[in-house]
CSV table of C-alpha atoms in Angstrom, one decimal:
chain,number,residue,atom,x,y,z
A,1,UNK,CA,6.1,-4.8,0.2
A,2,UNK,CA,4.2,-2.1,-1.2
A,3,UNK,CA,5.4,1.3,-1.7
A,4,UNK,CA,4.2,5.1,-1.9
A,5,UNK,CA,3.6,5.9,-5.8
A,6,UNK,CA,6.4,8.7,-6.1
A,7,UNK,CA,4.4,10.5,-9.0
A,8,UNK,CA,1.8,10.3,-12.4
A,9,UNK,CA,3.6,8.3,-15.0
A,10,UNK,CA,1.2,9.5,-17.9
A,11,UNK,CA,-1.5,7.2,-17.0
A,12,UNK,CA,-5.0,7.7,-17.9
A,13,UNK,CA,-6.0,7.5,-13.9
A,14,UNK,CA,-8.4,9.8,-12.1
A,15,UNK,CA,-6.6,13.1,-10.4
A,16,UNK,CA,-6.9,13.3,-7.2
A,17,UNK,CA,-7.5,16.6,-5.3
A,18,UNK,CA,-4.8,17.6,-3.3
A,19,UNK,CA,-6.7,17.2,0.0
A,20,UNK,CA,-7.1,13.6,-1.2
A,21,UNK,CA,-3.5,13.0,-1.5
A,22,UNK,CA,-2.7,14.8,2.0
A,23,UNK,CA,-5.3,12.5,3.3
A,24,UNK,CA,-3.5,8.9,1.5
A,25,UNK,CA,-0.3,10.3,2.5
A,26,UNK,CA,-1.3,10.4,6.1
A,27,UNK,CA,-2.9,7.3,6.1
A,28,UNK,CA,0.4,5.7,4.4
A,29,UNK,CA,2.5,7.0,6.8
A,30,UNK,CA,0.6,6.2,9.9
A,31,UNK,CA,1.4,2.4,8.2
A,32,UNK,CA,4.8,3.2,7.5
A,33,UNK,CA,6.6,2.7,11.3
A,34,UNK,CA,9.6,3.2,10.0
A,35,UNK,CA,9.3,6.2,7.4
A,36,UNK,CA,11.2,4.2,4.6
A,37,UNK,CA,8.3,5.5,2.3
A,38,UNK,CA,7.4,0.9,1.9
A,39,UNK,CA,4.7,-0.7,3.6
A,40,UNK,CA,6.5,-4.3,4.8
A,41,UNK,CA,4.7,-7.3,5.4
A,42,UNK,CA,4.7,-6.6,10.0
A,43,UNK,CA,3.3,-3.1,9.2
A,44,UNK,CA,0.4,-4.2,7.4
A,45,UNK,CA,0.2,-7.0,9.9
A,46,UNK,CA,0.6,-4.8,12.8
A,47,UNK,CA,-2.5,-2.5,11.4
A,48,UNK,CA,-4.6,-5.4,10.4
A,49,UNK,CA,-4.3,-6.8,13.8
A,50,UNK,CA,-5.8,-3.6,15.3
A,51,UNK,CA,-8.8,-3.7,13.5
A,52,UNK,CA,-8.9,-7.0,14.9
A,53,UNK,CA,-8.2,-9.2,11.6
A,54,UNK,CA,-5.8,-12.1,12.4
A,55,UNK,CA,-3.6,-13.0,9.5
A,56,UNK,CA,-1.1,-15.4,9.8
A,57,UNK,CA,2.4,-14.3,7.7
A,58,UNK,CA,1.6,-16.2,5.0
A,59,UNK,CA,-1.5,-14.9,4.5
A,60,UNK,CA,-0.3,-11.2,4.5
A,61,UNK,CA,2.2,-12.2,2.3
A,62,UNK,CA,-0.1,-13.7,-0.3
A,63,UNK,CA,-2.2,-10.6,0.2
A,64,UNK,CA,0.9,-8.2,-0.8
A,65,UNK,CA,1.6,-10.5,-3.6
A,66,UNK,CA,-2.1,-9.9,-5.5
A,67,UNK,CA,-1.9,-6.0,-4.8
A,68,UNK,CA,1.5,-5.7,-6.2
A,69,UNK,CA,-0.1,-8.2,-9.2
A,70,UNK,CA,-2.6,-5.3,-9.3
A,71,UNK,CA,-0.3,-2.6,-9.5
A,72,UNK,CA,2.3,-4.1,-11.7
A,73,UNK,CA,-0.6,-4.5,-14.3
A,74,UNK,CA,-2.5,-1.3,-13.8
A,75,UNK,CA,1.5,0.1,-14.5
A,76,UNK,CA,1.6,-1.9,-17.8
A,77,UNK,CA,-1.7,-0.3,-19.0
């Protein structure tokens, strides 16, 4: 499951201008069905499926495991 970032935590990342944000928090929530502010495993499906990528569960699963890998070590840095 991935999930919204709720705010900075003193990371050295790139700001983003508030018209970017608006524009990833749109794009989140048209993935988030069911406004729980997570991305589960059928919503990603669900959107990869309309751009016509055919994943089986396993696959999405593996593919929310390396970008919460990602995220849990860009955290730690």
């Amino acid at each position: 499951m991935l999930m919204l970032p709720s705010g900075d935590k003193g990371t050295s990342r790139p700001t983003l201008t508030s018209s970017q944000i608006r524009e990833l928090k749109a794009a989140f929530s048209m993935l988030d069905k069911n406004k729980d502010g997570r991305v589960n495993e059928t919503e990603i499906k669900c959107m990869l499926e309309k751009l016509g990528i055919v994943l089986t569960d396993t696959m999405v699963g593996k593919l929310i495991d390396q970008a919460s890998k990602r995220e849990f070590v860009r955290m730690l840095l």
